[in-house]
Amino acid sequence: MLILGIETSCDETGVALYDTEQGLLADALFSQIAMHADYGGVVPELASRDHVRKLLPLCDQVLAKAGRDRNDLEGIAYTAGPGLVGALMVGGSVAHALGFALGIPVLGVHHMEGHLLAPMLEDNPPAFPFVALLVSGGHTQLVRVDGIGQYQMLGESVDDAAGEAFDKTAKMLGLDYPGGPRVAALAEKGREGIYRFPRPMTDRPGLDFSFSGLKTFTLNTVNNAKDNDDFDEQLKADIALAFEAAVVDTLTIKCRRALEQTGCKRLVIAGGVSANKRLRAGLEKMTAKLNGSVFYARPEFCTDNGAMIAYAGAQRLKSGQRDGERIVSVPRWPM
Ligand code: KG4
Ligand code: ZN
């Protein structure tokens, strides 16, 4: 079954072609980062309008890359939520219009299920069951995964998501949007041991997270450095490192707990923050000690992309699931 996947939940227009027999055939992405950078964050209306401009050309581009045309398509999957409602509606409208014109099934999928399954596109995909750590700009969740659609929430952030904390820390350090990769790059120049930031909620049982206190701690550290007139490039790097180390440690401690609690040996990390090198290294070390292993997608499939939506949609379309005639756009949608 040849599936077209469409992702437009935020600031990336992602499209991909996935074949249930042959795997991923082609993918294309247009990032709106440069357009939103001047505003310090995503401007929803600009995002929707740009998805309108880019989506159909990208669909044609992936079909051309794979040497196929629209009439070869056998199903269409699009991100139905969560995300920016206008941006979601662009993907949903195009998916339903194409599906109606071609007479093929259409299905809206959950954005976080896409992230969760993205590591399945790699050469050595994880077998079920596994524990997944979903870490993106909007979510920080630990999920037990027993199969497609069989998800049990183990814990989640009670306030900010890990990616959001990275983005806010970036702003405090004067770095551009999106902050995560920039904080990580700056942290490489940081000196170990200058600061120690708290590891929130690790001293009590449970698998929930909280990152808003860490954000305040970062802000106080920045303000103190400014008051003392030593907020220079080196100190910014030291703060970036201390912040990143605290997030990585916190996530690692909770992942270890989740593996021990479930008895699972396999850990999957997904979502934008799973591209973070220090996090990957920390989790590799922790899982090795438990004789387990960690799985993640290639960096470009950690952040938003069409391939993960094509894959997740293909699994569900294959089993007969489809939308009715209505376009589904759900800005807030628990998985
Ligand atoms: O999954 P994603 O592309 O979009 C959402 O669904 O939210 O995740 C974006 C988030 C942003 O907060 C971004 O700063 C963060 O992932 N991020 C990173 C890195 N790359 C992206 N955070 C830390 N280190 C990175 N290398
Ligand atoms: Zn995402």
Coordinates of C-alpha atoms and ligand atoms in Angstrom, one line a residue:
M1 CA 0.0 0.0 0.0
L2 CA 1.5 3.3 -1.1
I3 CA 0.8 6.1 1.5
L4 CA 1.3 9.8 1.3
G5 CA 2.1 11.4 4.7
I6 CA 1.5 15.0 5.5
E7 CA 2.7 16.9 8.6
T8 CA 1.6 20.6 9.1
S9 CA 1.1 20.8 12.9
C10 CA 3.5 23.6 13.6
D11 CA 6.3 25.3 11.6
E12 CA 7.5 22.5 9.3
T13 CA 5.7 21.4 6.2
G14 CA 6.7 17.7 5.9
V15 CA 5.6 15.2 3.2
A16 CA 6.7 11.6 2.6
L17 CA 5.8 8.5 0.6
Y18 CA 5.8 5.2 2.5
D19 CA 5.2 1.8 0.9
T20 CA 4.1 -0.9 3.3
E21 CA 6.2 -3.5 1.3
Q22 CA 9.2 -1.3 0.3
G23 CA 9.5 1.1 3.2
L24 CA 10.2 4.8 2.9
L25 CA 10.5 5.9 -0.7
A26 CA 10.9 9.7 -0.4
D27 CA 10.5 12.6 1.9
A28 CA 10.7 16.3 1.8
L29 CA 10.6 19.1 4.3
F30 CA 10.3 22.8 4.3
S31 CA 11.1 24.5 7.5
Q32 CA 9.6 27.9 8.3
I33 CA 12.3 28.6 11.0
A34 CA 13.8 31.6 9.1
M35 CA 10.4 33.2 8.7
H36 CA 9.5 33.0 12.4
A37 CA 12.9 33.8 13.7
D38 CA 12.3 37.6 13.6
Y39 CA 9.4 37.1 16.0
G40 CA 11.2 34.9 18.5
G41 CA 8.7 32.1 18.1
V42 CA 6.1 30.6 15.8
V43 CA 3.4 33.1 14.5
P44 CA 0.3 30.8 13.9
E45 CA -1.3 32.8 11.1
L46 CA 2.0 33.0 9.1
A47 CA 2.6 29.3 9.7
S48 CA -0.9 28.4 8.2
R49 CA -0.3 30.6 5.1
D50 CA 3.1 29.2 4.4
H51 CA 1.8 25.6 4.7
V52 CA -0.8 26.6 2.0
R53 CA 2.1 27.8 -0.3
K54 CA 4.4 24.8 0.2
L55 CA 2.3 21.7 0.7
L56 CA 1.2 20.8 -2.8
P57 CA 4.6 21.5 -4.4
L58 CA 6.2 19.3 -1.7
C59 CA 3.6 16.5 -2.5
D60 CA 4.6 16.7 -6.2
Q61 CA 8.3 16.7 -5.2
V62 CA 8.1 13.5 -3.2
L63 CA 6.1 11.7 -6.0
A64 CA 8.7 12.9 -8.6
K65 CA 11.6 11.7 -6.4
A66 CA 10.0 8.3 -6.1
G67 CA 9.1 8.1 -9.8
R68 CA 5.4 7.9 -9.0
D69 CA 2.4 10.0 -9.7
R70 CA -0.8 10.9 -7.8
N71 CA -2.7 8.0 -9.3
D72 CA -0.4 5.5 -7.7
L73 CA -1.4 6.6 -4.2
E74 CA -3.5 4.2 -2.2
G75 CA -4.0 6.2 1.0
I76 CA -3.2 9.5 2.7
A77 CA -2.3 10.1 6.3
Y78 CA -2.1 13.6 7.8
T79 CA -1.5 15.0 11.3
A80 CA -4.9 15.7 12.9
G81 CA -3.4 17.1 16.1
P82 CA -2.2 18.2 18.5
G83 CA -0.9 21.5 17.1
L84 CA -1.8 24.9 15.8
V85 CA -5.4 24.7 14.5
G86 CA -5.0 26.7 11.4
A87 CA -1.8 24.8 10.4
L88 CA -3.5 21.5 11.1
M89 CA -6.5 22.5 8.9
V90 CA -4.2 23.1 5.9
G91 CA -2.8 19.5 6.1
G92 CA -6.3 18.0 6.7
S93 CA -7.9 20.0 3.9
V94 CA -5.3 19.0 1.3
A95 CA -5.4 15.4 2.5
H96 CA -9.1 15.1 2.2
A97 CA -9.4 17.0 -1.1
L98 CA -6.7 14.7 -2.7
G99 CA -8.3 11.6 -1.2
F100 CA -11.7 12.6 -2.4
A101 CA -10.4 13.3 -5.9
L102 CA -8.4 10.1 -6.1
G103 CA -11.1 8.0 -4.4
I104 CA -8.6 6.6 -1.8
P105 CA -8.9 6.4 2.1
V106 CA -7.7 9.2 4.3
L107 CA -6.8 9.1 7.9
G108 CA -5.8 11.8 10.5
V109 CA -3.1 10.6 12.9
H110 CA -1.8 11.8 16.3
H111 CA 1.4 13.8 16.0
M112 CA 2.9 12.2 19.0
E113 CA 2.2 8.7 17.7
G114 CA 4.1 9.8 14.6
H115 CA 7.1 10.8 16.8
L116 CA 6.8 7.6 18.9
L117 CA 7.0 5.4 15.8
A118 CA 9.7 7.3 13.9
P119 CA 12.5 5.0 15.1
M120 CA 10.6 2.2 13.3
L121 CA 11.9 3.7 10.1
E122 CA 15.5 2.9 11.0
D123 CA 17.5 -0.2 10.0
N124 CA 17.3 -1.9 13.4
P125 CA 13.8 -1.0 14.7
P126 CA 12.8 -1.8 18.3
A127 CA 10.5 -4.8 18.9
F128 CA 7.5 -4.5 21.1
P129 CA 7.1 -4.0 24.1
F130 CA 9.2 -1.0 24.8
V131 CA 9.2 2.2 27.0
A132 CA 9.2 5.4 25.0
L133 CA 10.3 8.8 26.2
L134 CA 8.6 11.5 24.1
V135 CA 10.4 14.8 24.4
S136 CA 9.3 17.6 22.2
G137 CA 8.5 21.3 22.3
G138 CA 5.0 20.5 23.7
H139 CA 5.3 17.1 25.4
T140 CA 7.4 15.2 27.9
Q141 CA 5.9 11.8 28.4
L142 CA 6.9 8.2 29.4
V143 CA 4.7 5.7 27.6
R144 CA 4.7 1.9 27.7
V145 CA 4.2 0.6 24.1
D146 CA 2.9 -2.9 23.6
G147 CA 2.0 -2.5 19.9
I148 CA 0.5 0.0 17.4
G149 CA -2.2 1.9 19.3
Q150 CA -1.4 0.1 22.6
Y151 CA -0.1 2.9 24.7
Q152 CA -0.1 3.2 28.5
M153 CA 0.9 6.6 29.9
L154 CA 3.4 6.1 32.7
G155 CA 4.2 9.7 33.5
E156 CA 4.3 13.2 32.0
S157 CA 5.3 16.8 32.8
V158 CA 3.0 18.5 35.2
D159 CA 4.0 21.9 33.7
D160 CA 6.6 22.8 30.9
A161 CA 7.9 20.3 28.3
A162 CA 11.6 19.7 28.2
G163 CA 11.9 21.3 24.7
E164 CA 10.0 24.3 26.0
A165 CA 12.5 24.6 28.8
F166 CA 15.4 24.5 26.3
D167 CA 13.7 27.2 24.2
K168 CA 13.1 29.5 27.2
T169 CA 16.7 29.0 28.4
A170 CA 17.9 29.9 24.9
K171 CA 15.9 33.2 25.1
M172 CA 17.5 34.0 28.5
L173 CA 20.9 33.4 27.1
G174 CA 20.2 35.6 24.1
L175 CA 20.0 32.8 21.6
D176 CA 17.7 32.6 18.6
Y177 CA 14.6 30.4 18.1
P178 CA 14.5 27.4 18.1
G179 CA 16.6 27.3 21.1
G180 CA 17.3 23.6 21.8
P181 CA 20.0 22.9 19.3
R182 CA 21.6 26.4 20.1
V183 CA 21.7 25.7 23.8
A184 CA 23.3 22.3 23.1
A185 CA 25.9 23.9 20.8
L186 CA 26.8 26.5 23.4
A187 CA 26.9 23.9 26.2
E188 CA 29.9 22.3 24.4
K189 CA 32.0 25.3 25.3
G190 CA 30.8 25.2 29.0
R191 CA 33.1 24.3 31.9
E192 CA 32.0 21.4 34.1
G193 CA 31.3 22.1 37.8
I194 CA 30.8 25.9 37.6
Y195 CA 27.1 25.6 38.4
R196 CA 24.9 22.8 39.6
F197 CA 21.2 23.0 38.7
P198 CA 18.5 21.0 40.4
R199 CA 17.1 17.6 39.1
P200 CA 13.4 18.3 39.6
M201 CA 11.2 15.6 41.1
T202 CA 13.9 12.9 41.2
D203 CA 14.0 12.7 45.0
R204 CA 10.5 11.3 45.2
P205 CA 8.9 8.2 43.6
G206 CA 6.9 8.4 40.4
L207 CA 7.4 9.0 36.7
D208 CA 6.1 12.6 36.3
F209 CA 8.3 15.5 35.4
S210 CA 8.4 19.2 36.1
F211 CA 10.6 21.7 34.3
S212 CA 9.2 25.1 35.3
G213 CA 11.2 25.3 38.5
L214 CA 14.4 24.6 36.5
K215 CA 13.5 27.5 34.2
T216 CA 13.1 29.8 37.2
F217 CA 16.5 28.6 38.6
T218 CA 18.1 29.4 35.2
L219 CA 16.5 32.8 35.2
N220 CA 17.8 33.6 38.7
T221 CA 21.3 32.3 37.7
V222 CA 21.3 34.6 34.7
N223 CA 20.1 37.6 36.7
N224 CA 22.7 37.1 39.4
A225 CA 25.4 36.9 36.7
K226 CA 24.1 40.1 35.1
D227 CA 24.1 41.8 38.6
N228 CA 27.7 40.8 39.1
D229 CA 28.6 42.1 35.6
D230 CA 30.0 38.7 34.6
F231 CA 27.4 37.5 32.1
D232 CA 29.9 37.0 29.3
E233 CA 30.2 34.3 26.6
Q234 CA 32.0 31.9 28.9
L235 CA 29.5 32.2 31.7
K236 CA 26.6 31.8 29.2
A237 CA 28.2 28.5 28.0
D238 CA 28.6 27.4 31.7
I239 CA 24.9 28.0 32.3
A240 CA 23.9 26.2 29.1
L241 CA 26.0 23.2 30.2
A242 CA 24.6 23.2 33.7
F243 CA 21.0 23.4 32.4
E244 CA 21.5 20.7 29.8
A245 CA 23.2 18.4 32.3
A246 CA 20.2 18.9 34.7
V247 CA 17.6 18.1 32.0
V248 CA 19.6 15.0 30.8
D249 CA 20.1 13.7 34.3
T250 CA 16.5 14.1 35.2
L251 CA 15.2 12.4 32.0
T252 CA 17.8 9.6 32.5
I253 CA 16.8 8.9 36.1
K254 CA 13.1 8.7 35.2
C255 CA 13.8 6.5 32.2
R256 CA 15.7 4.1 34.4
R257 CA 12.9 4.0 36.8
A258 CA 10.4 3.3 34.0
L259 CA 12.5 0.4 32.6
E260 CA 12.9 -1.1 36.1
Q261 CA 9.2 -0.7 36.9
T262 CA 8.0 -2.2 33.6
G263 CA 10.7 -4.8 33.2
C264 CA 11.2 -3.6 29.6
K265 CA 14.8 -3.8 28.2
R266 CA 14.2 -1.5 25.3
L267 CA 13.9 2.3 25.5
V268 CA 12.8 4.4 22.6
I269 CA 13.4 8.2 22.6
A270 CA 11.5 10.4 20.2
G271 CA 10.6 14.1 19.5
G272 CA 12.8 17.1 18.9
V273 CA 14.8 16.8 22.1
S274 CA 15.8 13.2 21.3
A275 CA 18.2 14.7 18.8
N276 CA 20.2 16.0 21.8
K277 CA 23.7 14.3 21.9
R278 CA 24.2 14.5 25.6
L279 CA 20.8 12.9 26.2
R280 CA 21.5 10.1 23.8
A281 CA 24.9 9.4 25.5
G282 CA 23.4 9.5 29.0
L283 CA 20.7 7.1 28.0
E284 CA 23.1 4.7 26.1
K285 CA 25.2 4.5 29.3
M286 CA 22.2 3.9 31.6
T287 CA 20.6 1.2 29.4
A288 CA 23.9 -0.6 28.9
K289 CA 24.1 -0.9 32.7
L290 CA 20.7 -2.6 32.7
N291 CA 21.7 -4.8 29.7
G292 CA 19.1 -3.0 27.7
S293 CA 19.3 -0.8 24.6
V294 CA 18.1 2.6 23.4
F295 CA 16.6 3.3 20.0
Y296 CA 16.1 6.6 18.2
A297 CA 15.5 8.0 14.8
R298 CA 18.0 9.8 12.5
P299 CA 18.3 13.5 13.6
E300 CA 16.0 14.8 10.8
F301 CA 13.2 12.4 11.9
C302 CA 13.5 13.4 15.6
T303 CA 12.0 16.8 14.8
D304 CA 8.8 17.2 12.9
N305 CA 8.7 15.4 9.5
G306 CA 6.3 13.8 7.1
A307 CA 7.9 10.3 7.2
M308 CA 6.7 9.6 10.7
I309 CA 3.1 10.5 9.8
A310 CA 3.3 8.4 6.6
Y311 CA 4.6 5.4 8.7
A312 CA 2.1 5.8 11.6
G313 CA -0.8 6.3 9.1
A314 CA 0.3 3.3 7.0
Q315 CA 0.0 1.0 10.0
R316 CA -3.5 2.2 10.8
L317 CA -4.7 2.4 7.2
K318 CA -3.4 -1.1 6.5
S319 CA -5.7 -2.3 9.3
G320 CA -8.7 -0.6 7.8
Q321 CA -8.9 2.6 9.8
R322 CA -10.0 5.7 8.0
D323 CA -11.7 9.1 8.6
G324 CA -15.3 9.7 7.6
E325 CA -15.9 12.6 5.2
R326 CA -15.0 15.2 7.8
I327 CA -11.6 16.8 8.2
V328 CA -10.2 16.2 11.7
S329 CA -8.3 19.0 13.4
V330 CA -7.8 18.6 17.1
P331 CA -5.5 21.3 18.6
R332 CA -5.4 19.6 22.1
W333 CA -5.5 15.9 22.0
P334 CA -4.1 13.5 24.7
M335 CA -2.6 10.4 23.1
Ligands
KG4_1 O1 9.2 17.4 17.9 P1 9.5 18.8 17.6 O2 10.2 19.1 16.3 O3 8.2 19.7 17.6 C1 7.2 19.5 18.5 O4 6.4 18.6 18.3 O5 7.2 20.2 19.5 O6 10.4 19.4 18.8 C2 10.9 20.7 18.9 C3 11.6 20.9 20.2 C4 12.0 22.4 20.4 O7 11.7 22.7 21.7 C5 13.5 22.3 20.2 O8 14.2 23.3 20.9 C6 13.9 20.9 20.7 O9 12.8 20.1 20.2 N1 15.2 20.5 20.1 C7 16.3 20.2 20.9 C8 17.3 19.8 20.0 N2 16.8 19.8 18.7 C9 15.5 20.2 18.8 N3 16.5 20.3 22.2 C10 17.7 20.0 22.7 N4 18.7 19.6 22.0 C11 18.6 19.5 20.6 N5 19.6 19.1 19.9
ZN2 ZN 6.7 17.3 17.0

